[in-house]
């Protein structure tokens, strides 16, 4: 198997498949003057773009500026698996774990969010290759089947259009010797091309009148009493409201990182599969797929029938977002091996792209809001690898907080409380290394790894 994986990685390009396109939009010029706005959005990923768009949709009279230190979608939003979920809280089980009292309302908000996302995609004619085949959670071990049955019961209790698939039924959907059972949630969920979505949202924001500046980094915030002046390299923006949509870059305020651990996740994209290779795996409904392994894998198809296969969490000292190790082909060999264990019938398929991306991990595994400078500055993040659709919701609640809105949802527990603080360096790095090693080896070797993962779970990270 290692030989097969290494061969498959031989000519891999170390860049995100999604961003590797000739039709990528040109970068907009940087901000080079002192400017004023009614809202400043920092970060050109999904959270920032949705924040700018929803602000203009709700208040067309407001002047909105969005600044991005690099280019739109070069952060996590141009790098994900692109599996879209109706949940705004990292799945129903996670929502139940963190906010059991508000679960019905969170479910309603999730449905409302996805409907709003679809409406904007349609309104602005964004061709982001959306496919609504649903989400499939697959058990890769017989010991996980009972938990999956319980998950299915939960789906039914909250009115999801969800079916339980036994081994024969899951094999009829997707042929993998690893798959023992599955839950298929058929609600409005599936997959998108994330970069096309982000670039389409950039265009929509501009059409709505948002002023977008790329290659413009927020350097510092100065509190002027009733407003904030944001200093960038060659200019500034003064505004009464600032939305920090800086995800795992934890930028904008030095305290963000106390609760957000910037980990990374790794992804591979195959070359397009041939019709006979497609026949060998089935996957006619083209769902987004997650498995139940401790170090989880997720996968989906692209419009031209590549498989996107992700899931190897890693952490570097101080949370460096793009370390050199992630540009080394050898780093992706274990992920390639997991791919061929999942689809041995695809032996001989080559990987075209490999990349990693930053994930804003918190103990809640879902969006939270950090408020600074008397609520004039709000950070929205912490999606923990589940933010393609939840980012729209996170941005909307952040705007409510910035406006001092009394809307019922911005008074729910998720909007008013915070995830647990995480120990600083060097304890953070040490704990992360042990945890990543335990995650990698727990399924095969057990031993001390299970109690360790239990202890980390007791801190709030739901790892086992
Ligand atoms: C490998 C991977 C796989 C994933 N798979 C999925 C999936 O299948 N489904 C799903 O729902 N979610 C997935 N996610 C999560 C999802 O991609 C993110 O939750 C979402 O994109 C977050 O959007 P964001 O705008 O908050 O962050 P980002 O897209 O990271 O945007 C933050 C932006 O802020 C900018 N920035 C940082 N500092 C500054 C500064 N000082 N000044 C100006 N700009 C700044 C950055 O350059 C960046 O562009 C995945 C993430 C990764 C990395």
mmCIF file of C-alpha atoms in Angstrom, residues 17-18 46 76-84 190-195 265-268 287-290 298-302 307-311 355 359 385-388:
data_model
loop_
_atom_site.group_PDB
_atom_site.id
_atom_site.type_symbol
_atom_site.label_atom_id
_atom_site.label_comp_id
_atom_site.label_asym_id
_atom_site.label_seq_id
_atom_site.Cartn_x
_atom_site.Cartn_y
_atom_site.Cartn_z
ATOM 1 C CA UNK A 17 -7.503 22.108 -6.696
ATOM 2 C CA UNK A 18 -10.279 24.688 -6.223
ATOM 3 C CA UNK A 46 -17.071 33.075 3.561
ATOM 4 C CA UNK A 76 -9.927 28.204 4.457
ATOM 5 C CA UNK A 77 -12.761 29.165 2.100
ATOM 6 C CA UNK A 78 -10.782 28.243 -1.020
ATOM 7 C CA UNK A 79 -9.555 24.975 0.498
ATOM 8 C CA UNK A 80 -12.365 22.911 2.051
ATOM 9 C CA UNK A 81 -13.947 19.634 1.054
ATOM 10 C CA UNK A 82 -16.916 21.779 0.128
ATOM 11 C CA UNK A 83 -19.480 19.562 1.838
ATOM 12 C CA UNK A 84 -22.489 21.736 2.708
ATOM 13 C CA UNK A 190 -24.552 18.293 -0.488
ATOM 14 C CA UNK A 191 -21.518 19.849 -2.112
ATOM 15 C CA UNK A 192 -20.316 23.069 -3.754
ATOM 16 C CA UNK A 193 -17.152 24.229 -5.523
ATOM 17 C CA UNK A 194 -15.996 26.502 -2.686
ATOM 18 C CA UNK A 195 -13.743 28.833 -4.688
ATOM 19 C CA UNK A 265 -6.381 19.791 7.750
ATOM 20 C CA UNK A 266 -5.047 18.118 4.596
ATOM 21 C CA UNK A 267 -6.762 17.299 1.340
ATOM 22 C CA UNK A 268 -6.077 15.357 -1.870
ATOM 23 C CA UNK A 287 -23.360 12.747 -1.507
ATOM 24 C CA UNK A 288 -20.821 14.507 0.699
ATOM 25 C CA UNK A 289 -19.366 11.730 2.894
ATOM 26 C CA UNK A 290 -17.811 11.641 6.380
ATOM 27 C CA UNK A 298 -14.379 13.178 4.368
ATOM 28 C CA UNK A 299 -14.834 12.908 0.621
ATOM 29 C CA UNK A 300 -16.938 14.071 -2.301
ATOM 30 C CA UNK A 301 -16.978 14.125 -6.094
ATOM 31 C CA UNK A 302 -16.296 17.153 -8.286
ATOM 32 C CA UNK A 307 -12.575 12.505 -5.680
ATOM 33 C CA UNK A 308 -11.694 15.115 -3.074
ATOM 34 C CA UNK A 309 -10.450 13.190 -0.032
ATOM 35 C CA UNK A 310 -9.489 14.998 3.167
ATOM 36 C CA UNK A 311 -8.761 14.664 6.827
ATOM 37 C CA UNK A 355 -3.009 21.071 -0.021
ATOM 38 C CA UNK A 359 -9.150 25.245 10.837
ATOM 39 C CA UNK A 385 -13.959 22.544 9.900
ATOM 40 C CA UNK A 386 -17.704 22.875 9.334
ATOM 41 C CA UNK A 387 -18.200 26.413 8.108
ATOM 42 C CA UNK A 388 -19.084 26.448 4.401
#
